[in-house]
Coordinates of C-alpha atoms in Angstrom, one line a residue:
M1 CA -0.2 0.1 0.0
K2 CA 3.0 2.3 1.0
T3 CA 4.7 1.4 -2.2
T4 CA 1.4 2.2 -4.3
K5 CA 1.2 5.5 -2.5
I6 CA 4.7 6.6 -3.4
S7 CA 4.3 5.4 -6.8
F8 CA 1.2 7.5 -7.3
F9 CA 2.8 10.5 -5.8
I10 CA 5.9 10.1 -8.4
L11 CA 3.7 9.5 -11.2
S12 CA 1.8 12.6 -10.3
L13 CA 4.7 14.8 -10.0
M14 CA 6.1 13.5 -13.5
L15 CA 2.9 14.3 -15.1
L16 CA 2.9 17.9 -13.5
L17 CA 6.5 18.3 -14.8
V18 CA 5.5 17.2 -18.3
S19 CA 2.4 19.1 -18.3
G20 CA 4.3 22.0 -17.1
L21 CA 7.0 21.4 -19.8
S22 CA 4.3 21.1 -22.5
G23 CA 2.8 24.4 -21.3
W24 CA 6.1 26.4 -21.4
V25 CA 6.9 24.7 -24.9
G26 CA 3.5 25.4 -26.4
N27 CA 3.8 29.2 -25.5
A28 CA 7.2 29.4 -27.3
A29 CA 6.1 27.5 -30.3
A30 CA 3.2 29.6 -30.6
A31 CA 5.0 32.8 -30.8
S32 CA 7.4 31.3 -33.3
D33 CA 4.8 29.8 -35.5
S34 CA 2.8 33.3 -35.6
G35 CA 5.4 34.6 -38.1
K36 CA 5.2 38.1 -36.2
T37 CA 8.3 37.9 -33.9
Y38 CA 11.5 36.1 -34.9
V39 CA 14.0 35.1 -32.2
I40 CA 17.5 36.0 -33.6
G41 CA 20.6 34.6 -31.6
T42 CA 23.8 36.6 -31.5
D43 CA 27.2 37.0 -29.6
V44 CA 27.1 40.3 -27.7
T45 CA 30.9 40.0 -26.9
F46 CA 31.8 40.5 -30.4
A47 CA 32.2 44.4 -30.8
P48 CA 31.9 46.4 -33.0
F49 CA 29.5 44.0 -34.6
E50 CA 27.3 43.4 -31.6
Y51 CA 27.7 44.4 -27.9
E52 CA 25.9 46.0 -25.1
D53 CA 26.4 49.5 -24.3
E54 CA 26.4 51.3 -20.9
N55 CA 22.6 51.6 -21.1
G56 CA 22.1 47.9 -21.5
D57 CA 21.0 48.3 -25.2
F58 CA 22.3 46.0 -28.0
V59 CA 24.3 48.0 -30.4
G60 CA 26.8 47.5 -33.2
I61 CA 26.9 47.0 -36.9
D62 CA 24.9 43.5 -36.8
M63 CA 22.3 45.1 -34.3
D64 CA 21.9 48.4 -36.3
L65 CA 21.6 46.4 -39.6
L66 CA 19.1 44.0 -38.4
D67 CA 17.0 46.9 -36.9
A68 CA 17.3 49.0 -40.1
I69 CA 16.2 45.8 -42.3
A70 CA 13.3 44.8 -40.0
K71 CA 11.8 48.4 -40.3
D72 CA 12.4 48.4 -44.2
Q73 CA 10.7 45.0 -44.3
N74 CA 8.1 45.5 -41.4
F75 CA 9.1 42.5 -39.4
K76 CA 9.5 41.9 -35.6
Y77 CA 12.4 40.2 -33.9
Q78 CA 13.7 39.6 -30.6
I79 CA 17.4 39.4 -29.8
K80 CA 18.6 36.2 -27.7
S81 CA 21.9 37.0 -26.3
L82 CA 24.2 34.0 -26.5
G83 CA 27.9 33.2 -27.1
F84 CA 28.9 32.5 -30.7
N85 CA 29.2 28.7 -30.1
A86 CA 25.9 28.7 -28.2
A87 CA 24.1 30.6 -30.9
V88 CA 25.3 28.2 -33.7
Q89 CA 24.1 25.3 -31.7
A90 CA 20.9 27.1 -30.8
L91 CA 20.3 27.6 -34.4
E92 CA 21.0 23.7 -35.1
A93 CA 18.5 22.7 -32.2
N94 CA 15.8 25.3 -33.6
Q95 CA 16.0 27.4 -30.4
V96 CA 16.3 30.5 -32.6
D97 CA 15.1 31.2 -35.9
G98 CA 18.1 32.9 -37.2
V99 CA 21.7 34.0 -36.3
I100 CA 23.5 37.4 -36.9
A101 CA 26.9 37.2 -35.2
G102 CA 29.8 38.2 -37.6
M103 CA 29.2 34.8 -38.9
S104 CA 31.4 33.7 -41.7
I105 CA 30.0 32.0 -44.8
T106 CA 31.7 28.8 -45.2
D107 CA 31.0 25.6 -47.1
E108 CA 31.0 23.5 -44.0
R109 CA 28.4 25.9 -42.6
K110 CA 26.4 26.0 -45.8
A111 CA 25.8 22.3 -45.5
K112 CA 23.9 23.0 -42.2
F113 CA 22.5 26.4 -42.6
D114 CA 21.0 28.8 -45.3
F115 CA 22.8 32.2 -45.6
S116 CA 22.0 35.5 -46.7
D117 CA 23.6 37.7 -49.3
T118 CA 27.1 38.9 -48.0
Y119 CA 26.7 41.9 -45.7
F120 CA 30.3 42.4 -44.7
E121 CA 33.7 41.5 -46.3
S122 CA 36.2 40.5 -43.7
G123 CA 39.6 39.2 -43.3
V124 CA 42.0 38.0 -40.7
V125 CA 44.9 39.6 -39.1
M126 CA 47.6 38.8 -36.5
G127 CA 47.7 40.9 -33.1
V128 CA 50.5 40.9 -30.8
S129 CA 50.9 42.6 -27.4
A130 CA 51.4 46.5 -27.8
N131 CA 54.8 46.2 -26.0
N132 CA 55.9 43.4 -28.2
D133 CA 58.7 44.2 -30.5
T134 CA 59.7 40.6 -31.4
I135 CA 56.8 39.0 -33.0
K136 CA 56.5 40.7 -36.5
S137 CA 55.5 37.9 -38.9
Y138 CA 54.5 34.3 -39.1
E139 CA 57.9 33.0 -39.1
D140 CA 58.5 34.5 -35.5
L141 CA 55.7 32.2 -34.1
R142 CA 57.8 29.0 -34.3
G143 CA 57.5 27.0 -30.9
Q144 CA 55.2 29.7 -29.5
K145 CA 51.5 29.5 -28.5
V146 CA 48.8 31.5 -30.5
A147 CA 45.3 32.5 -29.2
V148 CA 42.4 31.9 -31.3
K149 CA 38.6 32.1 -30.8
T150 CA 36.9 28.8 -31.7
G151 CA 34.6 28.8 -34.7
T152 CA 36.0 32.0 -36.4
E153 CA 37.8 32.6 -39.5
G154 CA 40.8 33.4 -37.2
F155 CA 40.6 30.0 -35.7
S156 CA 40.5 28.3 -39.4
F157 CA 43.4 30.4 -40.6
A158 CA 45.5 29.5 -37.8
E159 CA 44.9 25.8 -38.2
S160 CA 45.7 26.0 -41.8
I161 CA 49.2 27.5 -41.1
A162 CA 50.1 26.0 -37.6
S163 CA 52.2 23.0 -38.9
E164 CA 53.9 25.3 -41.6
Y165 CA 55.2 27.8 -39.0
G166 CA 55.2 25.4 -36.1
F167 CA 53.2 27.0 -33.5
T168 CA 50.6 25.7 -30.9
I169 CA 46.9 26.9 -31.1
V170 CA 45.3 27.9 -27.9
P171 CA 41.6 28.1 -28.3
F172 CA 39.0 30.5 -26.4
D173 CA 35.4 31.1 -26.5
E174 CA 35.5 34.8 -26.2
S175 CA 37.6 37.6 -28.0
Y176 CA 38.5 39.2 -24.9
Q177 CA 39.8 36.2 -23.4
M178 CA 42.4 35.7 -26.0
Y179 CA 43.4 39.3 -25.9
E180 CA 44.1 39.1 -22.1
D181 CA 46.1 35.7 -22.9
V182 CA 48.3 37.6 -25.3
K183 CA 48.4 40.6 -22.9
T184 CA 49.6 38.4 -20.1
G185 CA 52.3 36.7 -22.4
N186 CA 50.6 33.2 -22.2
S187 CA 50.6 33.4 -25.9
V188 CA 52.4 35.6 -28.0
A189 CA 49.9 36.4 -30.6
C190 CA 46.3 36.1 -31.7
F191 CA 44.4 35.8 -35.1
E192 CA 41.2 37.7 -35.3
D193 CA 38.9 39.2 -37.8
Y194 CA 40.3 42.4 -39.0
P195 CA 37.4 44.9 -38.2
V196 CA 37.0 43.1 -34.7
L197 CA 40.7 43.6 -33.7
A198 CA 41.0 47.0 -35.4
Y199 CA 38.2 48.1 -33.2
G200 CA 39.5 46.8 -30.2
V201 CA 43.0 48.3 -30.7
N202 CA 41.2 51.5 -31.3
Q203 CA 39.4 51.1 -27.9
N204 CA 43.0 50.5 -26.2
N205 CA 42.7 46.9 -25.7
G206 CA 46.4 46.7 -25.2
L207 CA 47.1 44.9 -28.6
K208 CA 48.5 46.0 -32.0
I209 CA 48.1 44.6 -35.6
V210 CA 51.5 43.4 -37.1
T211 CA 50.4 41.8 -40.5
D212 CA 48.3 42.6 -43.4
K213 CA 44.8 41.4 -43.8
E214 CA 44.5 37.8 -45.1
D215 CA 41.6 37.0 -47.3
G216 CA 38.5 35.5 -45.4
A217 CA 35.1 34.5 -45.8
P218 CA 32.4 37.2 -45.9
Y219 CA 29.9 37.6 -43.1
G220 CA 26.2 36.4 -43.6
F221 CA 22.9 36.1 -41.7
A222 CA 21.9 32.5 -41.3
V223 CA 18.8 30.4 -40.8
S224 CA 18.2 26.9 -40.5
K225 CA 18.5 24.7 -43.5
G226 CA 15.1 25.0 -45.4
K227 CA 13.4 27.0 -42.7
N228 CA 12.4 30.5 -42.3
Q229 CA 12.9 31.3 -46.0
E230 CA 10.8 34.2 -45.7
L231 CA 12.9 35.8 -43.1
L232 CA 15.9 35.0 -45.3
E233 CA 14.2 36.6 -48.4
M234 CA 13.1 39.6 -46.2
F235 CA 16.8 40.1 -45.1
N236 CA 18.2 40.0 -48.2
T237 CA 15.6 42.4 -49.9
G238 CA 16.0 44.8 -46.8
L239 CA 19.8 44.7 -47.0
A240 CA 19.7 45.7 -50.7
N241 CA 17.3 48.6 -49.9
I242 CA 19.4 50.0 -47.0
K243 CA 22.5 49.8 -49.4
A244 CA 20.6 51.7 -52.0
N245 CA 19.7 54.5 -50.0
G246 CA 22.7 55.0 -48.0
E247 CA 21.7 53.5 -44.5
Y248 CA 24.2 50.6 -44.7
K249 CA 27.1 53.1 -45.3
R250 CA 25.9 55.2 -42.4
I251 CA 26.1 52.2 -40.0
T252 CA 29.3 51.0 -41.0
E253 CA 31.0 54.3 -40.8
T254 CA 29.3 54.8 -37.3
Y255 CA 31.5 52.0 -35.9
L256 CA 34.5 51.7 -38.3
G257 CA 34.9 55.3 -39.7
E258 CA 37.3 58.0 -38.6
N259 CA 34.7 59.2 -36.1
A260 CA 33.9 55.9 -34.6
P261 CA 33.4 56.0 -30.9
T262 CA 36.3 55.1 -28.5
V263 CA 36.3 54.1 -24.9
A264 CA 36.0 57.1 -22.6
N265 CA 39.1 57.7 -20.5
Q266 CA 37.4 56.9 -17.2
G267 CA 39.0 56.2 -14.0
R268 CA 38.6 52.8 -12.0
W269 CA 35.9 53.8 -9.5
E270 CA 33.9 55.7 -12.4
L271 CA 34.2 52.4 -14.6
I272 CA 32.9 50.3 -11.7
Q273 CA 30.2 52.5 -10.8
K274 CA 28.9 52.6 -14.6
S275 CA 29.1 48.8 -14.7
L276 CA 27.2 48.2 -11.3
P277 CA 23.6 48.3 -12.8
A278 CA 24.3 45.6 -15.1
L279 CA 26.2 43.4 -12.6
F280 CA 23.5 43.9 -10.1
K281 CA 21.0 42.7 -12.6
G282 CA 22.9 39.7 -13.2
L283 CA 23.6 39.1 -9.4
G284 CA 19.5 39.4 -9.2
N285 CA 19.2 36.4 -11.9
T286 CA 21.9 34.3 -10.1
L287 CA 20.0 34.6 -6.9
L288 CA 16.5 33.7 -8.7
Y289 CA 18.0 30.9 -10.5
T290 CA 19.5 29.5 -7.3
I291 CA 16.4 29.8 -5.2
V292 CA 14.0 28.2 -7.6
S293 CA 16.3 25.3 -8.6
L294 CA 17.0 24.6 -4.9
F295 CA 13.3 24.6 -4.4
F296 CA 12.8 21.8 -7.1
A297 CA 15.9 20.2 -5.9
F298 CA 14.8 19.6 -2.5
I299 CA 11.5 18.2 -3.7
I300 CA 13.4 15.9 -6.1
G301 CA 16.0 15.1 -3.2
L302 CA 13.1 14.3 -0.7
I303 CA 11.5 11.9 -3.2
F304 CA 14.5 9.9 -4.3
G305 CA 16.0 10.2 -0.8
F306 CA 13.2 8.4 1.0
M307 CA 13.3 5.9 -1.9
K308 CA 16.8 5.1 -1.2
V309 CA 16.4 4.3 2.5
G310 CA 12.9 2.4 1.7
Q311 CA 12.5 -1.3 1.8
N312 CA 11.3 -1.5 -1.8
K313 CA 14.3 -2.9 -3.9
F314 CA 12.8 -1.6 -7.3
L315 CA 12.4 2.1 -5.9
R316 CA 16.0 1.9 -4.4
G317 CA 17.2 0.8 -7.8
V318 CA 15.4 3.6 -9.3
A319 CA 16.7 6.2 -6.9
T320 CA 20.3 4.9 -7.3
V321 CA 20.2 5.1 -11.0
F322 CA 18.9 8.6 -10.8
V323 CA 21.8 9.7 -8.5
D324 CA 24.4 8.1 -10.6
I325 CA 23.2 9.5 -13.8
F326 CA 22.9 13.2 -12.7
R327 CA 25.9 13.3 -10.2
G328 CA 27.9 11.4 -12.7
I329 CA 27.4 13.9 -15.7
P330 CA 29.2 17.3 -15.6
L331 CA 27.0 20.3 -15.2
I332 CA 28.0 22.0 -18.6
V333 CA 27.5 18.6 -20.5
L334 CA 24.0 18.4 -18.9
A335 CA 23.1 22.0 -19.9
F336 CA 24.2 21.5 -23.4
F337 CA 22.2 18.2 -23.5
I338 CA 19.0 19.8 -22.1
Y339 CA 19.2 23.0 -23.9
F340 CA 20.4 21.9 -27.5
G341 CA 20.3 17.9 -27.5
I342 CA 16.7 17.4 -26.4
P343 CA 15.2 20.2 -28.6
Q344 CA 17.1 19.0 -31.5
A345 CA 16.1 15.6 -31.1
M346 CA 12.4 15.9 -30.4
G347 CA 11.8 18.9 -32.6
F348 CA 10.6 21.6 -30.2
T349 CA 11.8 24.8 -28.5
M350 CA 12.8 24.9 -24.9
P351 CA 12.9 28.4 -23.1
L352 CA 16.2 29.3 -21.6
F353 CA 14.8 29.7 -18.0
L354 CA 13.4 26.3 -18.1
A355 CA 16.4 24.6 -19.3
A356 CA 18.6 26.3 -16.7
I357 CA 16.2 25.4 -14.0
L358 CA 16.1 21.9 -15.0
T359 CA 20.0 21.5 -15.3
L360 CA 20.5 22.9 -11.9
S361 CA 17.6 21.1 -10.2
L362 CA 18.4 17.8 -11.5
N363 CA 22.3 18.1 -10.7
A364 CA 21.5 19.5 -7.1
G365 CA 18.6 17.0 -6.6
A366 CA 21.1 14.2 -7.2
Y367 CA 23.3 15.6 -4.2
V368 CA 20.4 16.3 -2.1
T369 CA 19.2 12.8 -2.4
E370 CA 22.5 11.8 -1.0
I371 CA 22.4 14.2 1.9
I372 CA 18.8 12.9 3.0
R373 CA 19.9 9.3 2.6
G374 CA 23.2 9.9 4.7
G375 CA 21.3 12.0 7.2
I376 CA 18.6 9.3 7.9
Q377 CA 21.1 6.5 7.8
S378 CA 23.4 8.4 10.3
I379 CA 20.7 8.0 12.9
D380 CA 21.2 4.7 15.1
R381 CA 18.7 1.9 14.0
G382 CA 18.4 1.1 17.8
Q383 CA 16.3 4.3 18.1
M384 CA 13.8 3.0 15.2
E385 CA 13.7 -0.3 16.7
A386 CA 13.1 1.1 20.1
A387 CA 10.2 3.1 18.8
R388 CA 8.6 0.1 17.0
S389 CA 9.0 -2.0 20.1
L390 CA 7.0 0.8 22.0
G391 CA 4.2 0.3 19.4
L392 CA 4.9 3.1 17.0
P393 CA 4.2 2.6 13.5
Y394 CA 6.9 2.9 10.9
R395 CA 5.8 6.1 9.4
K396 CA 5.2 7.8 12.9
A397 CA 8.5 6.5 14.3
M398 CA 10.3 8.0 11.3
I399 CA 8.6 11.3 11.5
K400 CA 8.7 11.7 15.4
I401 CA 12.0 10.1 16.2
V402 CA 14.4 9.6 13.1
I403 CA 13.9 12.7 10.9
P404 CA 14.2 15.5 13.5
Q405 CA 17.6 14.0 14.5
A406 CA 18.4 13.5 10.8
V407 CA 17.6 17.2 9.8
R408 CA 20.2 18.6 12.4
V409 CA 22.9 16.3 10.6
M410 CA 21.8 17.5 7.2
I411 CA 21.9 21.1 7.7
P412 CA 25.7 21.6 7.3
S413 CA 25.3 19.7 3.9
F414 CA 22.3 21.7 2.9
I415 CA 24.2 24.9 3.4
N416 CA 27.2 23.6 1.3
Q417 CA 24.9 22.6 -1.4
M418 CA 23.2 25.9 -1.3
V419 CA 26.6 27.7 -2.0
I420 CA 27.8 25.1 -4.7
T421 CA 24.4 25.8 -6.7
L422 CA 24.8 29.5 -6.4
K423 CA 28.3 29.3 -8.0
D424 CA 27.2 26.6 -10.4
T425 CA 24.8 29.0 -12.1
S426 CA 27.9 30.7 -13.7
I427 CA 28.5 27.4 -15.8
L428 CA 25.2 28.1 -17.3
S429 CA 26.4 31.2 -19.1
V430 CA 27.7 28.8 -21.9
I431 CA 24.1 28.5 -22.8
G432 CA 23.5 32.1 -22.8
L433 CA 22.1 32.5 -19.4
V434 CA 22.7 36.2 -18.3
E435 CA 23.7 35.7 -14.8
L436 CA 26.5 37.4 -12.7
T437 CA 29.3 36.0 -14.7
Q438 CA 27.9 36.3 -18.2
S439 CA 27.1 40.0 -17.1
G440 CA 30.7 40.6 -16.2
K441 CA 31.7 39.1 -19.7
I442 CA 29.5 41.4 -21.4
V443 CA 30.9 44.4 -19.5
I444 CA 34.4 43.5 -20.3
A445 CA 33.7 42.9 -24.0
R446 CA 32.8 46.6 -24.2
T447 CA 35.5 48.0 -21.6
F448 CA 38.4 45.5 -22.1
S449 CA 38.9 46.0 -18.3
S450 CA 39.3 42.5 -17.1
F451 CA 40.9 43.0 -13.6
D452 CA 38.5 45.7 -12.5
I453 CA 35.4 43.8 -13.4
W454 CA 36.5 40.4 -12.6
L455 CA 37.4 41.7 -9.1
T456 CA 34.1 43.5 -8.6
V457 CA 32.2 40.1 -9.7
A458 CA 34.4 38.1 -7.3
V459 CA 33.6 40.5 -4.4
M460 CA 29.9 40.5 -5.2
Y461 CA 29.8 36.5 -5.1
L462 CA 31.9 36.7 -1.8
I463 CA 29.5 39.2 0.0
V464 CA 26.6 37.1 -1.0
I465 CA 27.9 33.7 -0.3
I466 CA 29.2 34.9 3.1
T467 CA 25.9 36.5 4.0
L468 CA 23.8 33.4 3.1
T469 CA 26.4 31.3 4.9
K470 CA 26.1 33.4 8.3
V471 CA 22.2 33.4 8.0
A472 CA 22.3 29.7 7.4
D473 CA 24.8 29.1 10.5
Y474 CA 22.4 31.3 12.6
L475 CA 19.3 29.0 11.6
E476 CA 21.3 25.8 12.1
V477 CA 22.2 27.0 15.8
K478 CA 18.5 27.8 16.4
V479 CA 17.3 24.3 14.8
R480 CA 20.0 22.5 17.0
R481 CA 18.8 24.4 20.3
G482 CA 15.2 23.5 19.3

């Protein structure tokens, strides 16, 4: 009878989760199918093509071109801020309708995506530290390390000449990361798209360009193969129109012309002050995702924790498999699988919020399961036997005798799990979740001030975690004293 009740409860919870999932998915699909609002993925750490300004607005050549084309063709769109690799994977998984992110048109990509007409002719250059006078050509790279950004023309070009000139490639996901690697001397040079590196040099990113521009693939707007063809047609028509009326020239000169904006010469404190609104917004998202995911993680942990200490072998086996799977898969792999893998395999769109909560809840739920199991099993069996010998039923003995003592044992582990989950939210920046770490990346992409921004982010994490830990310690003492 007890087993039947537990099974019914689990089945009900699964139905609720599935129905909730269907509801979220249904809303997202309806918006996409309406044809009125297109979801466009981009990489907002790729100035001058797309980045976030001090007001939190997405600006840059790609953003302005898309806005001008949308107005010309009268269609609506919504920007989804992702990293470049995440944006490409999101397009493959049909999580977005199109991608505009300084994306080079290559034969390999044309096999998977349909591209618009070329909207920008790019090329690859080599950059070195502004203080480096020894690296002047490819011949000087022999035996050295060279930083590149994955998925870019710079990466492909570096691969094509690495063996000829005898250097080792060091890949990064963001442009600012490889700039920092060069400035700190870990790599002696980097390969980057010409307009991007030239813009960065103009913004005092600490590098200089030492080679002429190599021929590279042009940039194009991409949609999934055979899908959203009307969007592609509107993009091409709009692009031709804004080139004809001079809007295209105005936009490109805004960011690459002689009067292009440069980073204001602001002091350290002024820079931090102007960055705080974006960082606090990211911190708010970090706390929100932590609280919501821990709520579901505790529900999951309660269910599987009691299954693991129960007398039913089948339920114990199910709980053990659950813990082994979600504790054994790295969080970043689980995030990719849930956000990109499942939607691509099953043909639906999953909201980022849902994917993030599922990832964190399942991962934390596996650990909470073990915390609950360990807490209950740490109580001497003799107490349960004594309670049963006095005539208390199993359930009442568990509630009145075992669980109150087990909770006191579990509290330190719960606090530790809370801190771990809060920090784990930073990993989800790889799928585009704009929490505190991702907010820091976006600010650095605009300001190139890694030390100041990462120091600020670290202090914010530290203050929040210490505060939460002290509050939890206080509650622990209160519980122990009854």
